[in-house]
Amino acid sequence: MIKDIGIIDYDMGNISSLSNAIIEVGGKPSIINDPTSVAGFSKIILPGVGAFKDAISNLKSKQFISVLNDFASSGKQILGICLGMQLMCKTSSENGYFDGLGWFDAEVNKLPKTSNIKLPHIGWNEVNFSKQNALLETIKDKSDFYFVHGYHVECKNYEDILSTSSHGINFVSAIQNKNITGVQFHPEKSQSAGLSLIKNFLES
Amino acid sequence: MLKKRLIAVLIVNGKYVVQSVKFKHTNAIHYDAAEAIECFNKWSIDEIIILNVSRTEETRMEFSKTIENICKKCFLPVAVGGWITDINYSRELFYKGADKLILNTAFHTNPALCESLASKFGTQSITASIDVKKENKRTTVWVNRGRINTEYHPSDWAKRAVELGAGEIFFNSIDHDGARKGYNLVTLNDICSSVNVPVIAFGGVFNWSHLSEGIREGADAVALANQLHYTEHSARRAKKFLINEGLNVRSI
């Protein structure tokens, strides 16, 4: 089992929370500030709290874009969390129109306001699994995970959808294609279900 | 479907967790905030709010250290507030493990900071704390730990906070704080129906039925502080009560 997990630090994340969760399930987190060291890891996590525009421009200015692209196409495991998942998409309409990493044929748009819901989507919500995946093993379908986001991912390829959740509309709460996985919720803040997901990532 | 949240609030003064009664902080309840988290029977709580109520800005670094320690063993969402006056300190708090920042006085003295934090970190990570107090039969919003009357009507202030980038409201009533008679339901309802962002009710919980009252009045989350420290397994009991009331909460 590979216990070393690299966490991309581009000034947009709750890096400590993620490190703490990885340690809790027996992993060894390393914070990656230097893009040249990305290739040395066999598993990395792209975290993210904040707005899309700042995140993508930080990834650019810190020269992470091409090493992340190389990592993703190498077949090694990468997990995006929250904004990290959104960055994996083609475009985002958050405060403008921006290109993402483009690993998923998907757009990031604002959650629509429907009657009887509050936005942003903050709190614990059910995650309904759409397909089987090693990361979801041992986790009960429809478990509650913690969400805190105002934008959501709209997939063009339905095969990429790993799970959905409901808040006014049914939206995509996790995506997965081969070695690349993204989750809209925060496993590092979702107690036992979340820790199981991180443990599965460690062991997958 | 999104669940209603049960939130534990830790009022921190210096290193200590203190009791709050009408915004006066006298009794130390715990001498170590990280220990207090353990005492909360943490698996029933859905979120933790940690507030630095110290009167001096010099406590900022110590507070950030406290957040770091708490987050080492706490795999729950954490919102933090108190003395957030610049972007660097905000970034540090996120880095140490905070998921949301709670700002109160800044919405009065430095709205530009609120706007830039919302644009930098996203509105979902900015919570506006609103403290109200009744004086001469008028309920208005007070800032600076309840010392300055803004003269604003609570729902107007809430709308203004959302315009400035708040993605959530943390509502407290100074008159109800520690008074054990439940939330200020009238103002809570007023705020809930005037904004479209989630609202957390706080201040005054003594009986578990106060929590369900808050939810029925429109709150998306119900918070309590003092009462959690004095009853054994309190968080679990509170959760059980809400489930038995048929409310949509995360099961334990």
Tab-separated table of C-alpha atoms in Angstrom:
chain	number	residue	atom	x	y	z
A	1	MET	CA	0.000	0.000	0.000
A	2	ILE	CA	1.288	3.415	-0.927
A	3	LYS	CA	0.964	5.653	2.071
A	4	ASP	CA	2.559	8.800	0.668
A	5	ILE	CA	0.072	11.320	-0.614
A	6	GLY	CA	1.042	14.663	-2.071
A	7	ILE	CA	-1.241	17.641	-1.438
A	8	ILE	CA	-0.980	20.457	-3.952
A	9	ASP	CA	-0.506	23.737	-2.087
A	10	TYR	CA	-1.394	26.719	-4.250
A	11	ASP	CA	-2.599	29.052	-1.472
A	12	MET	CA	-6.232	28.022	-1.875
A	13	GLY	CA	-6.930	25.359	0.604
A	14	ASN	CA	-7.504	23.974	4.021
A	15	ILE	CA	-4.292	22.010	3.709
A	16	SER	CA	-4.045	21.145	7.410
A	17	SER	CA	-7.501	19.588	7.577
A	18	LEU	CA	-6.637	17.312	4.725
A	19	SER	CA	-3.241	16.403	6.211
A	20	ASN	CA	-4.891	15.659	9.562
A	21	ALA	CA	-7.437	13.365	7.931
A	22	ILE	CA	-4.745	11.506	5.959
A	23	ILE	CA	-2.708	11.002	9.138
A	24	GLU	CA	-5.832	9.799	10.965
A	25	VAL	CA	-6.322	6.953	8.459
A	26	GLY	CA	-2.662	5.939	8.512
A	27	GLY	CA	-1.292	7.847	5.523
A	28	LYS	CA	1.687	10.109	5.135
A	29	PRO	CA	0.791	13.521	3.676
A	30	SER	CA	3.359	15.763	2.005
A	31	ILE	CA	2.573	19.328	1.100
A	32	ILE	CA	3.749	20.129	-2.411
A	33	ASN	CA	4.849	23.722	-2.997
A	34	ASP	CA	7.321	22.908	-5.723
A	35	PRO	CA	5.787	21.810	-9.052
A	36	THR	CA	8.869	19.785	-9.995
A	37	SER	CA	8.231	17.368	-7.121
A	38	VAL	CA	4.702	16.404	-8.271
A	39	ALA	CA	5.936	13.657	-10.612
A	40	GLY	CA	7.681	11.893	-7.715
A	41	PHE	CA	4.365	11.020	-6.061
A	42	SER	CA	2.118	8.169	-7.025
A	43	LYS	CA	-1.000	9.764	-5.521
A	44	ILE	CA	-1.941	13.377	-5.162
A	45	ILE	CA	-4.872	15.425	-3.911
A	46	LEU	CA	-5.916	18.749	-5.393
A	47	PRO	CA	-7.779	20.554	-2.600
A	48	GLY	CA	-9.449	23.907	-2.867
A	49	VAL	CA	-11.473	26.454	-0.969
A	50	GLY	CA	-12.290	29.684	-2.701
A	51	ALA	CA	-13.183	31.157	-6.022
A	52	PHE	CA	-12.363	29.508	-9.366
A	53	LYS	CA	-10.635	32.520	-10.904
A	54	ASP	CA	-8.041	32.923	-8.125
A	55	ALA	CA	-7.479	29.177	-7.985
A	56	ILE	CA	-6.714	28.716	-11.660
A	57	SER	CA	-4.527	31.818	-11.764
A	58	ASN	CA	-2.588	30.596	-8.702
A	59	LEU	CA	-2.061	27.197	-10.348
A	60	LYS	CA	-0.751	29.025	-13.409
A	61	SER	CA	1.537	31.436	-11.598
A	62	LYS	CA	2.962	28.644	-9.449
A	63	GLN	CA	3.555	26.594	-12.626
A	64	PHE	CA	1.441	23.630	-11.595
A	65	ILE	CA	-0.665	23.339	-14.762
A	66	SER	CA	1.604	21.298	-17.002
A	67	VAL	CA	2.886	19.001	-14.233
A	68	LEU	CA	-0.709	18.311	-13.183
A	69	ASN	CA	-1.658	17.532	-16.780
A	70	ASP	CA	1.294	15.143	-17.025
A	71	PHE	CA	0.329	13.524	-13.727
A	72	ALA	CA	-3.276	13.024	-14.811
A	73	SER	CA	-2.299	11.453	-18.130
A	74	SER	CA	0.293	9.196	-16.469
A	75	GLY	CA	-2.527	7.094	-15.005
A	76	LYS	CA	-1.570	7.805	-11.391
A	77	GLN	CA	-4.367	8.449	-8.910
A	78	ILE	CA	-5.511	12.019	-8.384
A	79	LEU	CA	-8.379	13.223	-6.195
A	80	GLY	CA	-9.890	16.710	-6.435
A	81	ILE	CA	-11.890	18.050	-3.513
A	82	CYS	CA	-14.553	20.769	-3.782
A	83	LEU	CA	-12.966	23.548	-5.839
A	84	GLY	CA	-10.279	20.984	-6.734
A	85	MET	CA	-12.986	18.928	-8.477
A	86	GLN	CA	-14.321	21.994	-10.275
A	87	LEU	CA	-10.829	22.892	-11.535
A	88	MET	CA	-10.748	19.535	-13.356
A	89	CYS	CA	-13.579	20.707	-15.631
A	90	LYS	CA	-13.389	22.549	-18.950
A	91	THR	CA	-14.843	25.888	-17.902
A	92	SER	CA	-16.374	27.814	-15.016
A	93	SER	CA	-18.814	30.717	-15.031
A	94	GLU	CA	-17.961	31.839	-11.466
A	95	ASN	CA	-17.454	35.639	-11.563
A	96	GLY	CA	-16.673	35.586	-15.293
A	97	TYR	CA	-15.745	32.841	-17.707
A	98	PHE	CA	-12.585	30.826	-17.125
A	99	ASP	CA	-10.875	27.772	-18.512
A	100	GLY	CA	-10.130	24.932	-16.132
A	101	LEU	CA	-7.787	21.969	-16.479
A	102	GLY	CA	-10.256	20.345	-18.892
A	103	TRP	CA	-9.865	16.741	-17.757
A	104	PHE	CA	-13.640	16.311	-17.715
A	105	ASP	CA	-15.986	17.471	-20.444
A	106	ALA	CA	-17.971	19.493	-17.950
A	107	GLU	CA	-18.926	23.052	-17.043
A	108	VAL	CA	-19.046	24.659	-13.597
A	109	ASN	CA	-22.156	26.792	-13.143
A	110	LYS	CA	-24.048	28.404	-10.309
A	111	LEU	CA	-26.562	26.175	-8.527
A	112	PRO	CA	-29.964	27.378	-9.722
A	113	LYS	CA	-32.297	28.994	-7.240
A	114	THR	CA	-35.453	26.952	-6.948
A	115	SER	CA	-38.246	27.390	-4.445
A	116	ASN	CA	-37.658	26.395	-0.840
A	117	ILE	CA	-33.908	26.094	-0.984
A	118	LYS	CA	-31.187	28.307	0.401
A	119	LEU	CA	-27.996	29.032	-1.489
A	120	PRO	CA	-25.055	28.479	-1.164
A	121	HIS	CA	-25.498	24.772	-0.441
A	122	ILE	CA	-24.054	24.449	3.064
A	123	GLY	CA	-24.400	21.403	5.295
A	124	TRP	CA	-24.771	17.634	5.328
A	125	ASN	CA	-26.478	16.002	2.389
A	126	GLU	CA	-26.971	12.506	1.038
A	127	VAL	CA	-24.631	11.183	-1.630
A	128	ASN	CA	-26.284	8.719	-4.023
A	129	PHE	CA	-23.791	6.480	-5.766
A	130	SER	CA	-24.215	6.235	-9.532
A	131	LYS	CA	-21.590	3.570	-10.132
A	132	GLN	CA	-19.198	1.294	-8.303
A	133	ASN	CA	-15.762	2.572	-7.434
A	134	ALA	CA	-12.931	1.538	-5.137
A	135	LEU	CA	-13.131	4.898	-3.345
A	136	LEU	CA	-16.715	4.189	-2.261
A	137	GLU	CA	-16.114	0.680	-0.972
A	138	THR	CA	-17.248	0.113	2.631
A	139	ILE	CA	-19.279	3.337	2.484
A	140	LYS	CA	-23.037	2.981	2.618
A	141	ASP	CA	-24.941	4.378	-0.360
A	142	LYS	CA	-26.821	7.575	0.613
A	143	SER	CA	-24.366	8.424	3.407
A	144	ASP	CA	-24.286	12.056	4.490
A	145	PHE	CA	-21.278	14.174	3.556
A	146	TYR	CA	-20.503	17.820	4.282
A	147	PHE	CA	-20.934	20.303	1.439
A	148	VAL	CA	-20.090	23.986	1.247
A	149	HIS	CA	-20.372	25.373	-2.284
A	150	GLY	CA	-22.380	27.687	-4.514
A	151	TYR	CA	-21.376	26.275	-7.917
A	152	HIS	CA	-21.774	22.776	-9.290
A	153	VAL	CA	-20.368	20.574	-12.034
A	154	GLU	CA	-22.476	19.795	-15.106
A	155	CYS	CA	-21.129	16.723	-16.917
A	156	LYS	CA	-21.474	16.220	-20.668
A	157	ASN	CA	-20.538	12.530	-20.340
A	158	TYR	CA	-22.923	10.785	-18.005
A	159	GLU	CA	-20.416	7.926	-17.589
A	160	ASP	CA	-18.235	10.360	-15.638
A	161	ILE	CA	-20.855	10.744	-12.911
A	162	LEU	CA	-19.819	8.893	-9.760
A	163	SER	CA	-22.579	10.231	-7.498
A	164	THR	CA	-25.417	12.714	-7.359
A	165	SER	CA	-27.051	14.690	-4.562
A	166	SER	CA	-30.141	16.810	-4.352
A	167	HIS	CA	-30.537	20.469	-3.444
A	168	GLY	CA	-33.401	21.983	-5.402
A	169	ILE	CA	-32.099	20.043	-8.385
A	170	ASN	CA	-30.208	16.768	-8.655
A	171	PHE	CA	-26.592	17.735	-9.138
A	172	VAL	CA	-23.348	15.844	-9.661
A	173	SER	CA	-21.586	15.412	-6.311
A	174	ALA	CA	-18.674	13.271	-7.543
A	175	ILE	CA	-17.038	12.527	-10.887
A	176	GLN	CA	-14.630	9.823	-11.945
A	177	ASN	CA	-12.869	8.767	-15.103
A	178	LYS	CA	-10.121	6.139	-14.838
A	179	ASN	CA	-7.463	7.479	-12.442
A	180	ILE	CA	-9.101	10.882	-11.922
A	181	THR	CA	-11.748	11.448	-9.267
A	182	GLY	CA	-13.390	14.626	-8.022
A	183	VAL	CA	-15.741	15.091	-5.077
A	184	GLN	CA	-17.815	18.193	-4.435
A	185	PHE	CA	-18.165	17.445	-0.714
A	186	HIS	CA	-15.405	17.554	1.886
A	187	PRO	CA	-14.398	14.019	2.934
A	188	GLU	CA	-11.883	15.502	5.395
A	189	LYS	CA	-14.813	17.143	7.204
A	190	SER	CA	-17.354	14.346	6.888
A	191	GLN	CA	-16.433	12.264	9.918
A	192	SER	CA	-16.453	8.465	9.508
A	193	ALA	CA	-17.853	8.319	5.951
A	194	GLY	CA	-15.325	10.913	4.819
A	195	LEU	CA	-12.408	9.250	6.548
A	196	SER	CA	-13.378	5.945	4.886
A	197	LEU	CA	-13.204	7.618	1.479
A	198	ILE	CA	-9.743	8.977	2.200
A	199	LYS	CA	-8.655	5.574	3.498
A	200	ASN	CA	-9.949	3.983	0.290
A	201	PHE	CA	-7.967	6.507	-1.754
A	202	LEU	CA	-4.896	5.567	0.256
A	203	GLU	CA	-5.443	1.862	-0.315
A	204	SER	CA	-6.756	1.913	-3.891
B	1	MET	CA	-32.015	16.398	0.920
B	2	LEU	CA	-30.025	18.902	2.930
B	3	LYS	CA	-30.155	18.222	6.664
B	4	LYS	CA	-30.785	20.746	9.427
B	5	ARG	CA	-27.565	21.173	11.398
B	6	LEU	CA	-26.845	21.004	15.123
B	7	ILE	CA	-23.898	23.268	15.880
B	8	ALA	CA	-21.709	23.499	18.980
B	9	VAL	CA	-20.301	26.941	19.746
B	10	LEU	CA	-17.071	27.373	21.685
B	11	ILE	CA	-16.594	30.841	23.118
B	12	VAL	CA	-12.866	31.268	23.593
B	13	ASN	CA	-11.224	33.988	25.656
B	14	GLY	CA	-7.469	33.696	25.572
B	15	LYS	CA	-6.854	29.984	25.983
B	16	TYR	CA	-10.039	29.239	27.887
B	17	VAL	CA	-13.487	28.218	26.800
B	18	VAL	CA	-15.857	30.523	28.670
B	19	GLN	CA	-19.537	30.836	29.410
B	20	SER	CA	-21.348	33.749	27.837
B	21	VAL	CA	-24.236	35.590	29.484
B	22	LYS	CA	-25.421	38.723	27.716
B	23	PHE	CA	-21.980	38.952	26.119
B	24	LYS	CA	-20.180	38.977	29.502
B	25	HIS	CA	-17.629	36.215	29.717
B	26	THR	CA	-16.769	35.221	33.240
B	27	ASN	CA	-16.792	31.504	34.018
B	28	ALA	CA	-14.095	29.430	32.429
B	29	ILE	CA	-15.684	26.113	31.436
B	30	HIS	CA	-12.645	24.387	29.978
B	31	TYR	CA	-9.015	25.270	30.271
B	32	ASP	CA	-8.188	23.749	26.916
B	33	ALA	CA	-10.446	24.230	23.903
B	34	ALA	CA	-9.252	21.030	22.240
B	35	GLU	CA	-10.345	19.119	25.344
B	36	ALA	CA	-13.760	20.722	25.175
B	37	ILE	CA	-14.243	19.277	21.712
B	38	GLU	CA	-13.676	15.788	23.103
B	39	CYS	CA	-16.296	16.445	25.757
B	40	PHE	CA	-18.865	17.273	23.132
B	41	ASN	CA	-19.446	13.670	22.243
B	42	LYS	CA	-18.374	14.911	18.870
B	43	TRP	CA	-20.022	12.336	16.672
B	44	SER	CA	-23.496	13.856	17.140
B	45	ILE	CA	-22.563	17.427	16.380
B	46	ASP	CA	-22.695	18.512	12.722
B	47	GLU	CA	-20.438	21.537	12.875
B	48	ILE	CA	-18.346	23.546	15.316
B	49	ILE	CA	-18.162	27.308	15.629
B	50	ILE	CA	-15.229	28.750	17.533
B	51	LEU	CA	-15.293	32.418	18.489
B	52	ASN	CA	-12.442	34.475	19.884
B	53	VAL	CA	-14.211	36.946	22.198
B	54	SER	CA	-11.050	38.351	23.734
B	55	ARG	CA	-10.928	42.130	23.959
B	56	THR	CA	-7.414	42.319	22.611
B	57	GLU	CA	-6.163	41.791	19.120
B	58	GLU	CA	-2.904	40.259	20.450
B	59	THR	CA	-4.795	36.994	21.000
B	60	ARG	CA	-4.976	36.374	17.251
B	61	MET	CA	-1.939	34.111	17.016
B	62	GLU	CA	-2.887	32.122	20.088
B	63	PHE	CA	-6.389	31.664	18.680
B	64	SER	CA	-5.037	30.427	15.383
B	65	LYS	CA	-2.923	27.905	17.316
B	66	THR	CA	-6.076	26.758	19.126
B	67	ILE	CA	-7.820	26.211	15.777
B	68	GLU	CA	-4.836	24.222	14.569
B	69	ASN	CA	-4.945	21.974	17.661
B	70	ILE	CA	-8.690	21.427	17.472
B	71	CYS	CA	-8.582	20.541	13.786
B	72	LYS	CA	-5.987	17.827	14.358
B	73	LYS	CA	-8.622	15.534	15.809
B	74	CYS	CA	-11.824	17.071	14.583
B	75	PHE	CA	-13.111	15.861	11.219
B	76	LEU	CA	-16.087	18.140	11.203
B	77	PRO	CA	-16.678	21.499	9.553
B	78	VAL	CA	-15.269	24.347	11.596
B	79	ALA	CA	-16.278	28.005	11.349
B	80	VAL	CA	-14.192	30.585	13.175
B	81	GLY	CA	-14.603	34.221	14.106
B	82	GLY	CA	-13.133	37.100	16.085
B	83	TRP	CA	-10.472	39.657	15.149
B	84	ILE	CA	-10.561	38.858	11.444
B	85	THR	CA	-9.354	42.175	10.091
B	86	ASP	CA	-7.189	41.328	7.103
B	87	ILE	CA	-6.713	38.831	4.288
B	88	ASN	CA	-3.466	37.318	5.565
B	89	TYR	CA	-4.975	36.313	8.886
B	90	SER	CA	-8.017	34.945	7.042
B	91	ARG	CA	-5.795	32.840	4.849
B	92	GLU	CA	-3.961	31.570	7.924
B	93	LEU	CA	-7.205	30.504	9.608
B	94	PHE	CA	-8.269	28.576	6.493
B	95	TYR	CA	-4.831	27.015	6.328
B	96	LYS	CA	-5.062	25.870	9.956
B	97	GLY	CA	-8.324	24.062	9.231
B	98	ALA	CA	-11.197	26.541	9.250
B	99	ASP	CA	-13.872	26.018	6.592
B	100	LYS	CA	-15.715	29.284	7.082
B	101	LEU	CA	-14.911	32.685	8.505
B	102	ILE	CA	-17.396	34.509	10.706
B	103	LEU	CA	-17.284	38.290	10.533
B	104	ASN	CA	-19.285	40.707	12.618
B	105	THR	CA	-17.792	44.150	13.173
B	106	ALA	CA	-16.085	44.127	9.766
B	107	PHE	CA	-19.505	44.382	8.105
B	108	HIS	CA	-19.781	47.738	9.884
B	109	THR	CA	-16.261	49.140	9.862
B	110	ASN	CA	-14.693	47.501	6.822
B	111	PRO	CA	-17.260	46.310	4.261
B	112	ALA	CA	-14.524	46.308	1.615
B	113	LEU	CA	-12.752	43.529	3.520
B	114	CYS	CA	-15.937	41.418	3.503
B	115	GLU	CA	-16.309	41.931	-0.229
B	116	SER	CA	-12.720	41.037	-0.992
B	117	LEU	CA	-12.804	37.958	1.265
B	118	ALA	CA	-15.988	36.801	-0.476
B	119	SER	CA	-14.457	37.278	-3.884
B	120	LYS	CA	-11.196	35.603	-2.864
B	121	PHE	CA	-12.543	32.644	-0.897
B	122	GLY	CA	-16.092	32.427	-2.264
B	123	THR	CA	-19.308	33.591	-0.594
B	124	GLN	CA	-19.894	30.067	0.768
B	125	SER	CA	-16.981	30.529	3.158
B	126	ILE	CA	-18.072	33.891	4.589
B	127	THR	CA	-20.615	33.948	7.421
B	128	ALA	CA	-22.001	37.233	8.718
B	129	SER	CA	-22.555	37.245	12.462
B	130	ILE	CA	-25.447	39.492	13.463
B	131	ASP	CA	-26.006	40.439	17.116
B	132	VAL	CA	-29.232	42.194	17.993
B	133	LYS	CA	-30.363	43.940	21.160
B	134	LYS	CA	-33.608	45.573	22.182
B	135	GLU	CA	-33.382	49.121	23.496
B	136	ASN	CA	-36.261	51.573	23.857
B	137	LYS	CA	-38.571	48.991	22.310
B	138	ARG	CA	-36.502	48.801	19.127
B	139	THR	CA	-34.470	45.765	18.121
B	140	THR	CA	-31.363	46.795	16.214
B	141	VAL	CA	-28.014	45.357	15.190
B	142	TRP	CA	-25.050	45.908	17.509
B	143	VAL	CA	-21.393	45.412	16.600
B	144	ASN	CA	-18.007	45.405	18.332
B	145	ARG	CA	-19.009	42.688	20.813
B	146	GLY	CA	-22.327	44.372	21.484
B	147	ARG	CA	-20.929	47.813	22.237
B	148	ILE	CA	-21.916	49.882	19.205
B	149	ASN	CA	-25.489	50.304	18.038
B	150	THR	CA	-25.620	50.477	14.235
B	151	GLU	CA	-29.301	51.565	14.448
B	152	TYR	CA	-29.942	49.119	11.600
B	153	HIS	CA	-33.015	46.916	11.525
B	154	PRO	CA	-31.859	43.236	11.647
B	155	SER	CA	-33.399	42.161	8.330
B	156	ASP	CA	-31.992	45.226	6.531
B	157	TRP	CA	-28.564	44.454	7.981
B	158	ALA	CA	-28.869	40.812	6.894
B	159	LYS	CA	-29.755	41.842	3.323
B	160	ARG	CA	-26.835	44.267	3.286
B	161	ALA	CA	-24.460	41.537	4.563
B	162	VAL	CA	-25.566	39.201	1.777
B	163	GLU	CA	-25.008	41.951	-0.796
B	164	LEU	CA	-21.490	42.389	0.588
B	165	GLY	CA	-20.783	38.691	0.060
B	166	ALA	CA	-22.025	36.765	3.102
B	167	GLY	CA	-23.104	33.246	2.174
B	168	GLU	CA	-24.616	32.536	5.571
B	169	ILE	CA	-25.982	34.373	8.614
B	170	PHE	CA	-25.104	33.536	12.228
B	171	PHE	CA	-27.821	35.193	14.265
B	172	ASN	CA	-27.559	35.940	17.976
B	173	SER	CA	-29.544	38.079	20.372
B	174	ILE	CA	-27.597	39.739	23.178
B	175	ASP	CA	-30.705	39.780	25.381
B	176	HIS	CA	-31.206	36.045	24.877
B	177	ASP	CA	-27.528	35.078	25.237
B	178	GLY	CA	-27.262	32.856	28.327
B	179	ALA	CA	-30.813	33.784	29.391
B	180	ARG	CA	-32.119	30.211	29.007
B	181	LYS	CA	-35.431	31.211	27.423
B	182	GLY	CA	-34.815	30.072	23.864
B	183	TYR	CA	-33.889	31.959	20.716
B	184	ASN	CA	-35.217	35.381	19.763
B	185	LEU	CA	-37.773	33.760	17.452
B	186	VAL	CA	-39.379	36.953	16.181
B	187	THR	CA	-36.137	38.403	14.822
B	188	LEU	CA	-34.962	34.957	13.684
B	189	ASN	CA	-38.077	34.549	11.563
B	190	ASP	CA	-37.717	38.081	10.241
B	191	ILE	CA	-34.138	37.420	9.109
B	192	CYS	CA	-34.916	33.951	7.681
B	193	SER	CA	-37.668	35.351	5.512
B	194	SER	CA	-35.656	38.323	4.268
B	195	VAL	CA	-32.566	36.524	2.912
B	196	ASN	CA	-31.999	33.427	0.765
B	197	VAL	CA	-28.788	32.252	2.416
B	198	PRO	CA	-28.740	29.704	5.269
B	199	VAL	CA	-29.350	31.104	8.759
B	200	ILE	CA	-27.869	29.718	11.992
B	201	ALA	CA	-29.835	30.490	15.164
B	202	PHE	CA	-27.892	31.071	18.364
B	203	GLY	CA	-28.369	32.419	21.885
B	204	GLY	CA	-30.598	31.218	24.684
B	205	VAL	CA	-30.954	27.450	24.366
B	206	PHE	CA	-31.753	25.720	27.638
B	207	ASN	CA	-34.287	23.009	26.700
B	208	TRP	CA	-33.968	20.833	23.623
B	209	SER	CA	-37.369	22.102	22.506
B	210	HIS	CA	-35.704	25.492	21.962
B	211	LEU	CA	-33.751	23.853	19.130
B	212	SER	CA	-36.847	22.568	17.344
B	213	GLU	CA	-38.513	25.971	17.802
B	214	GLY	CA	-35.592	27.543	15.951
B	215	ILE	CA	-35.864	25.076	13.065
B	216	ARG	CA	-39.627	25.557	12.798
B	217	GLU	CA	-39.107	29.317	12.710
B	218	GLY	CA	-36.960	28.879	9.593
B	219	ALA	CA	-33.401	28.333	10.828
B	220	ASP	CA	-31.220	26.051	8.707
B	221	ALA	CA	-28.991	25.278	11.656
B	222	VAL	CA	-29.400	25.563	15.411
B	223	ALA	CA	-26.458	26.393	17.634
B	224	LEU	CA	-25.860	26.179	21.357
B	225	ALA	CA	-22.929	26.710	23.698
B	226	ASN	CA	-23.313	26.787	27.473
B	227	GLN	CA	-25.882	24.022	27.658
B	228	LEU	CA	-23.561	21.565	25.943
B	229	HIS	CA	-21.010	21.837	28.699
B	230	TYR	CA	-23.272	21.176	31.633
B	231	THR	CA	-25.269	18.133	30.579
B	232	GLU	CA	-23.677	14.762	30.100
B	233	HIS	CA	-23.853	13.375	26.521
B	234	SER	CA	-25.733	16.546	25.729
B	235	ALA	CA	-25.071	16.624	21.993
B	236	ARG	CA	-26.315	13.091	21.546
B	237	ARG	CA	-29.435	13.791	23.614
B	238	ALA	CA	-30.136	16.950	21.634
B	239	LYS	CA	-29.804	15.042	18.359
B	240	LYS	CA	-32.088	12.269	19.564
B	241	PHE	CA	-34.669	14.844	20.563
B	242	LEU	CA	-34.622	16.433	17.089
B	243	ILE	CA	-34.926	13.037	15.387
B	244	ASN	CA	-37.875	12.125	17.618
B	245	GLU	CA	-39.508	15.421	16.682
B	246	GLY	CA	-39.414	14.226	13.079
B	247	LEU	CA	-36.958	16.887	11.950
B	248	ASN	CA	-34.634	16.252	9.035
B	249	VAL	CA	-31.271	15.956	10.794
B	250	ARG	CA	-28.211	13.791	10.194
B	251	SER	CA	-28.669	10.545	12.094
B	252	ILE	CA	-26.200	9.561	14.783
